[in-house]
CSV table of C-alpha atoms in Angstrom, one decimal:
chain,number,residue,atom,x,y,z
A,257,MET,CA,-3.7,5.1,17.5
A,258,ASP,CA,-5.4,7.9,19.5
A,259,ASN,CA,-3.0,9.4,21.6
A,260,PRO,CA,-3.6,12.7,20.4
A,261,ASN,CA,0.0,13.4,20.5
A,262,THR,CA,0.4,11.1,17.4
A,263,LYS,CA,1.4,13.0,14.4
A,264,ARG,CA,-1.1,12.9,11.3
A,265,HIS,CA,-0.3,12.8,8.2
A,266,ILE,CA,-3.0,13.5,5.4
A,267,GLY,CA,-0.1,12.6,3.0
A,268,LYS,CA,1.2,9.8,4.3
A,269,ASN,CA,-1.8,7.8,6.0
A,270,VAL,CA,-5.0,9.2,3.7
A,271,VAL,CA,-3.0,9.8,-0.1
A,272,LEU,CA,-0.9,7.6,-0.7
A,273,PRO,CA,-2.5,4.8,0.9
A,274,VAL,CA,-5.6,6.1,-2.4
A,275,ILE,CA,-3.2,6.0,-4.7
A,276,ALA,CA,-1.7,2.7,-3.8
A,277,TRP,CA,-4.9,1.5,-4.6
A,278,GLY,CA,-5.5,2.9,-7.8
A,279,ILE,CA,-1.9,1.5,-9.1
A,280,ILE,CA,-3.1,-1.8,-7.8
A,281,ILE,CA,-6.2,-1.3,-10.4
A,282,LEU,CA,-4.5,-0.1,-12.9
A,283,VAL,CA,-2.1,-3.1,-12.9
A,284,PHE,CA,-4.4,-5.2,-12.4
A,285,LEU,CA,-6.8,-4.5,-15.4
A,286,ASN,CA,-3.2,-3.7,-17.7
A,287,VAL,CA,-2.7,-7.8,-16.5
A,288,LYS,CA,-4.7,-9.1,-18.7
A,289,ASN,CA,-3.7,-6.9,-21.7
A,290,ILE,CA,0.0,-8.7,-22.1
A,291,PRO,CA,-0.3,-9.4,-25.4
A,292,TYR,CA,0.8,-12.6,-25.5
A,293,GLU,CA,-1.5,-16.5,-25.8
A,294,PHE,CA,-1.1,-18.0,-22.0
A,295,SER,CA,-2.4,-21.2,-21.8
A,296,GLU,CA,-5.2,-21.5,-19.3
A,297,LYS,CA,-2.5,-22.8,-16.6
A,298,ASP,CA,0.5,-19.9,-16.9
A,299,GLY,CA,-3.0,-17.7,-17.5
A,300,VAL,CA,-3.8,-18.8,-13.7
A,301,VAL,CA,0.0,-18.9,-12.4
A,302,LEU,CA,0.3,-15.2,-14.0
A,303,ARG,CA,-3.0,-14.1,-11.9
A,304,TYR,CA,-2.1,-15.9,-8.5
A,305,PHE,CA,1.8,-14.3,-9.0
A,306,VAL,CA,0.5,-10.2,-9.5
A,307,LYS,CA,-2.2,-10.7,-6.5
A,308,VAL,CA,1.0,-11.9,-4.5
A,309,VAL,CA,3.0,-9.0,-5.6
A,310,MET,CA,0.3,-5.9,-5.0
A,311,THR,CA,-1.9,-7.4,-2.3
A,312,ILE,CA,0.6,-8.6,-0.1
A,313,VAL,CA,4.6,-7.8,-1.0
A,314,PHE,CA,3.6,-4.1,-2.0
A,315,PRO,CA,1.8,-3.0,1.5
A,316,LEU,CA,4.1,-5.2,3.6
A,317,VAL,CA,7.4,-2.8,1.7
A,318,LEU,CA,5.5,0.6,2.6
A,319,ILE,CA,4.5,-0.3,6.3
A,320,HIS,CA,8.2,-1.4,6.3
A,321,LEU,CA,9.1,1.4,4.7
A,322,LEU,CA,7.0,4.3,5.8
A,323,TYR,CA,6.0,3.5,9.4
A,324,LYS,CA,8.0,2.7,12.7
A,325,ASN,CA,5.7,1.5,14.7
A,326,LYS,CA,3.8,-2.2,12.8
A,327,SER,CA,2.0,-3.4,15.7
A,328,ASP,CA,-0.8,-0.4,14.7
A,329,PHE,CA,-1.2,-2.6,11.1
A,330,GLY,CA,-1.9,-5.8,13.0
A,331,ILE,CA,0.7,-7.4,11.3
A,332,TYR,CA,1.2,-10.0,14.2
A,333,PHE,CA,-0.4,-13.3,14.6
A,334,PRO,CA,0.0,-14.1,18.2
A,335,LYS,CA,-2.1,-16.4,19.9
A,336,PHE,CA,-3.8,-18.5,16.6
A,337,TRP,CA,-6.6,-20.0,18.5
A,338,THR,CA,-7.6,-16.5,19.8
A,339,SER,CA,-8.2,-15.1,16.3
A,340,PHE,CA,-9.2,-18.5,14.9
A,341,LYS,CA,-11.8,-18.9,17.5
A,342,LEU,CA,-13.2,-14.8,16.5
A,343,SER,CA,-13.7,-16.0,12.9
A,344,LEU,CA,-15.4,-19.2,13.4
A,345,TRP,CA,-18.0,-17.7,15.4
A,346,ALA,CA,-18.2,-14.8,12.5
A,347,TYR,CA,-18.6,-17.5,10.2
A,348,ALA,CA,-21.7,-19.6,12.0
A,349,VAL,CA,-23.5,-16.2,11.1
A,350,GLY,CA,-21.8,-15.5,7.7
A,351,GLY,CA,-21.4,-19.1,6.2
A,352,PRO,CA,-24.9,-19.9,6.2
A,353,ALA,CA,-25.7,-16.1,4.7
A,354,GLY,CA,-24.0,-17.3,1.4
A,355,MET,CA,-26.6,-19.4,0.5
A,356,THR,CA,-27.7,-16.8,-0.8
A,357,PHE,CA,-25.4,-16.8,-3.8
A,358,TRP,CA,-28.0,-20.3,-4.2
A,359,LEU,CA,-31.0,-18.1,-4.1
A,360,ILE,CA,-30.9,-15.2,-6.4
A,361,GLY,CA,-29.3,-18.0,-8.9
A,362,LEU,CA,-33.1,-19.2,-9.0
A,363,LEU,CA,-34.1,-16.2,-9.4
A,364,GLY,CA,-32.6,-15.7,-12.8
A,365,TRP,CA,-30.0,-13.3,-10.9
A,366,GLY,CA,-26.3,-12.6,-10.7
A,367,PHE,CA,-23.9,-10.7,-8.0
A,368,ALA,CA,-23.3,-8.3,-10.8
A,369,ASP,CA,-26.8,-7.7,-11.0
A,370,TRP,CA,-28.5,-5.0,-9.3
A,371,PRO,CA,-31.3,-7.0,-7.6
A,372,GLY,CA,-28.7,-9.9,-6.8
A,373,ALA,CA,-26.3,-7.1,-5.5
A,374,ILE,CA,-29.0,-5.5,-3.0
A,375,THR,CA,-30.3,-8.7,-2.1
A,376,LEU,CA,-27.1,-10.4,-0.6
A,377,GLY,CA,-26.3,-6.7,0.7
A,378,ALA,CA,-29.4,-6.4,2.3
A,379,VAL,CA,-28.7,-10.0,3.8
A,380,TYR,CA,-24.9,-9.9,5.0
A,381,LEU,CA,-25.8,-6.1,6.5
A,382,LEU,CA,-28.0,-8.6,8.4
A,383,VAL,CA,-25.2,-10.3,8.7
A,384,PHE,CA,-22.4,-7.5,9.7
A,385,TYR,CA,-25.1,-6.8,12.4
A,386,PHE,CA,-25.4,-10.2,14.3
A,387,VAL,CA,-22.1,-10.7,13.8
A,388,THR,CA,-20.6,-8.5,16.5
A,389,LYS,CA,-23.7,-9.4,18.8
A,390,VAL,CA,-22.4,-13.1,18.4
A,391,VAL,CA,-18.8,-12.0,19.5
A,392,LYS,CA,-19.0,-9.6,22.0
A,393,SER,CA,-18.6,-12.3,24.1
A,394,LEU,CA,-15.3,-12.8,23.1
A,395,PRO,CA,-11.8,-10.6,24.0
A,396,THR,CA,-11.1,-7.7,22.7
A,397,ARG,CA,-7.9,-6.7,21.5
A,398,ASN,CA,-7.4,-3.6,20.1
A,399,SER,CA,-3.7,-4.2,19.3
A,400,ILE,CA,-1.0,-7.1,18.4
A,401,ALA,CA,2.4,-5.4,19.8
A,402,LEU,CA,4.9,-9.0,20.1
A,403,PRO,CA,6.5,-9.4,16.7
A,404,ASN,CA,6.7,-13.1,15.8
A,405,LYS,CA,7.3,-14.7,12.3
A,406,GLY,CA,3.4,-15.6,11.8
A,407,THR,CA,3.4,-12.9,8.6
A,408,ILE,CA,7.1,-14.7,7.1
A,409,VAL,CA,5.4,-17.7,7.3
A,410,PHE,CA,2.3,-16.8,5.5
A,411,VAL,CA,3.9,-14.6,2.9
A,412,LEU,CA,6.1,-18.3,1.9
A,413,PHE,CA,2.8,-20.3,1.6
A,414,SER,CA,1.4,-17.4,-0.5
A,415,LEU,CA,4.7,-18.1,-3.0
A,416,ALA,CA,4.0,-21.7,-2.6
A,417,THR,CA,0.9,-21.4,-3.8
A,418,VAL,CA,1.9,-20.0,-6.6
A,419,ILE,CA,4.3,-22.7,-7.2
A,420,PHE,CA,2.5,-25.4,-6.4
A,421,ALA,CA,-0.4,-24.0,-8.8
A,422,TYR,CA,2.3,-24.3,-11.7
A,423,PHE,CA,3.2,-27.8,-11.3
A,424,THR,CA,-0.5,-29.1,-10.3
A,425,TYR,CA,-3.0,-26.9,-11.7
A,426,GLU,CA,-3.9,-29.0,-14.7
A,427,TYR,CA,-4.2,-31.9,-13.1
A,428,ILE,CA,-6.0,-31.2,-9.1
A,429,PRO,CA,-7.1,-27.5,-9.9
A,430,LYS,CA,-9.6,-27.3,-7.4
A,431,ALA,CA,-6.4,-27.8,-4.6
A,432,SER,CA,-5.0,-24.7,-5.9
A,433,LYS,CA,-7.9,-22.8,-5.3
A,434,ILE,CA,-8.6,-23.9,-1.5
A,435,LEU,CA,-5.0,-22.5,-1.2
A,436,TYR,CA,-5.5,-19.7,-3.6
A,437,TYR,CA,-8.2,-18.2,-1.6
A,438,ILE,CA,-7.0,-18.9,1.7
A,439,PHE,CA,-3.7,-17.3,1.4
A,440,ILE,CA,-3.3,-15.3,-1.5
A,441,VAL,CA,-6.8,-13.7,-1.6
A,442,GLY,CA,-7.6,-14.6,2.5
A,443,LEU,CA,-4.1,-12.9,2.9
A,444,GLY,CA,-3.8,-10.5,0.4
A,445,GLU,CA,-7.3,-9.1,0.1
A,446,GLU,CA,-6.8,-8.4,4.3
A,447,LEU,CA,-3.6,-7.4,4.6
A,448,LEU,CA,-4.3,-4.5,2.1
A,449,PHE,CA,-7.2,-3.3,3.2
A,450,ARG,CA,-8.1,-3.7,6.6
A,451,GLY,CA,-4.1,-3.8,7.2
A,452,TYR,CA,-2.5,-1.5,5.6
A,453,ILE,CA,-5.5,1.0,4.3
A,454,GLN,CA,-7.7,1.0,7.2
A,455,SER,CA,-4.5,0.8,9.7
A,456,SER,CA,-3.2,3.8,7.5
A,457,PHE,CA,-7.0,5.7,8.1
A,458,ASN,CA,-7.5,5.4,11.4
A,459,SER,CA,-3.3,6.7,12.4
A,460,TYR,CA,-5.3,10.2,10.5
A,461,PHE,CA,-8.7,9.9,11.4
A,462,GLY,CA,-8.9,8.1,15.0
A,463,LYS,CA,-11.0,5.0,16.5
A,464,PRO,CA,-13.9,7.8,17.6
A,465,PHE,CA,-16.6,5.0,16.8
A,466,HIS,CA,-17.3,1.8,19.2
A,467,ILE,CA,-19.6,-0.9,19.0
A,468,GLY,CA,-19.8,-2.5,22.5
A,469,ASN,CA,-15.5,-2.7,23.5
A,470,VAL,CA,-14.8,-2.8,20.1
A,471,LYS,CA,-13.6,0.4,18.6
A,472,PHE,CA,-13.2,1.7,14.9
A,473,GLY,CA,-12.9,4.7,13.1
A,474,TRP,CA,-13.2,6.2,8.8
A,475,GLY,CA,-10.8,3.5,8.7
A,476,MET,CA,-13.2,0.8,8.6
A,477,LEU,CA,-15.7,2.3,6.6
A,478,LEU,CA,-13.2,4.0,3.7
A,479,SER,CA,-11.7,0.5,3.5
A,480,ALA,CA,-14.3,-1.5,3.0
A,481,LEU,CA,-15.6,1.2,0.5
A,482,LEU,CA,-12.5,0.9,-1.6
A,483,PHE,CA,-12.9,-2.7,-0.7
A,484,GLY,CA,-16.0,-2.4,-2.6
A,485,LEU,CA,-14.8,-0.3,-5.4
A,486,MET,CA,-12.1,-2.4,-6.0
A,487,HIS,CA,-14.2,-4.6,-6.8
A,488,ALA,CA,-16.3,-2.9,-9.5
A,489,LEU,CA,-13.3,-1.5,-10.5
A,490,VAL,CA,-11.3,-4.6,-12.1
A,491,VAL,CA,-13.4,-6.0,-14.6
A,492,VAL,CA,-14.4,-4.2,-18.3
A,493,PRO,CA,-16.9,-2.3,-17.8
A,494,PRO,CA,-17.0,-1.3,-14.3
A,495,ALA,CA,-19.5,-4.1,-12.5
A,496,TRP,CA,-20.8,-1.1,-10.0
A,497,PRO,CA,-23.3,-3.6,-8.5
A,498,TRP,CA,-20.5,-5.8,-7.2
A,499,ALA,CA,-18.9,-3.1,-5.6
A,500,LEU,CA,-22.2,-2.6,-3.1
A,501,PHE,CA,-22.5,-5.9,-1.5
A,502,THR,CA,-18.8,-6.6,-1.2
A,503,LEU,CA,-18.0,-3.3,0.8
A,504,VAL,CA,-21.0,-4.7,3.0
A,505,ILE,CA,-18.8,-7.7,3.5
A,506,GLY,CA,-15.7,-5.5,4.3
A,507,LEU,CA,-18.0,-3.5,7.2
A,508,THR,CA,-17.7,-7.2,8.9
A,509,LEU,CA,-14.3,-7.7,8.1
A,510,GLY,CA,-13.3,-4.4,9.4
A,511,TYR,CA,-15.1,-4.9,12.7
A,512,ILE,CA,-13.0,-8.5,13.2
A,513,ARG,CA,-10.5,-6.9,12.1
A,514,GLU,CA,-10.5,-4.1,14.9
A,515,LYS,CA,-12.0,-6.5,17.8
A,516,ASP,CA,-9.2,-9.5,16.8
A,517,GLY,CA,-6.3,-6.6,16.8
A,518,SER,CA,-4.3,-8.2,14.5
A,519,ILE,CA,-6.0,-8.9,10.6
A,520,LEU,CA,-5.9,-12.8,11.5
A,521,ALA,CA,-9.3,-13.6,12.2
A,522,ALA,CA,-10.2,-11.3,9.2
A,523,VAL,CA,-8.0,-13.4,7.2
A,524,LEU,CA,-10.0,-17.1,8.4
A,525,LEU,CA,-13.2,-15.0,8.1
A,526,HIS,CA,-12.3,-14.1,4.8
A,527,ALA,CA,-11.3,-17.4,3.0
A,528,MET,CA,-13.7,-19.5,4.9
A,529,LEU,CA,-16.5,-17.1,3.3
A,530,ASP,CA,-14.5,-17.4,-0.8
A,531,MET,CA,-14.4,-21.1,0.1
A,532,PRO,CA,-17.9,-21.8,-1.6
A,533,LEU,CA,-16.6,-20.0,-4.8
A,534,VAL,CA,-13.4,-22.9,-5.6
A,535,PHE,CA,-16.6,-24.9,-6.4
A,536,MET,CA,-18.4,-22.4,-8.1
A,537,GLY,CA,-15.5,-21.9,-10.5
A,538,GLY,CA,-14.6,-19.2,-8.5
């Protein structure tokens, strides 16, 4: 991606990802307005399915159709243990920070309120700083160029999660939610933001900055911004405070993606950070 001879296409690498991001937000908003009375289970299954299509299938199709070099997008998953170890070390810092949600609840705040969001943003900014220190000694892989079937397996698991929810949600909803946060939220949001959007931006802006031996660029910063804004814009009225701390979390996930050379570590870390939501009614 840092090859000076690489052609930079602002339309394909910057404008189109932003348009795709906007389309996904519009779809999420309008799904809620379908003039049909869904049962709780059917509404959940529909939400799962739409998220699979828009955050997993849609970006994969764009990558497949528009880019010859698929390795730039971090969608190859070799050496699972290397990515898993990186995610565990990062979670050792980010996991305990989740107690901040409990703290702001005691103070009578929510993550969609400015006091709560500012508190969370400050805490997760510290998480970002300390994660870069904690994982410094682990291997840095700039890209993963060896194709494998890992992506297909994960996509199949995401589709299986929708089917599983359809048949079991009324009886064991927490099991469906655990799978949802791993194979739909974790995989989908990381594939979309750190896989497709961050990598497309990297193709245009390059990666002129570094933290230690991890190179990054405006792609990491801008994808984190869009990540935060999407969380704010998919609800009516927009929850602007929500964008603040999710933007900061997006920086950590973007850094881990650049460190790993694959989106796999970011997928695993994202899923682990979201696990408390299973038991909080998220």
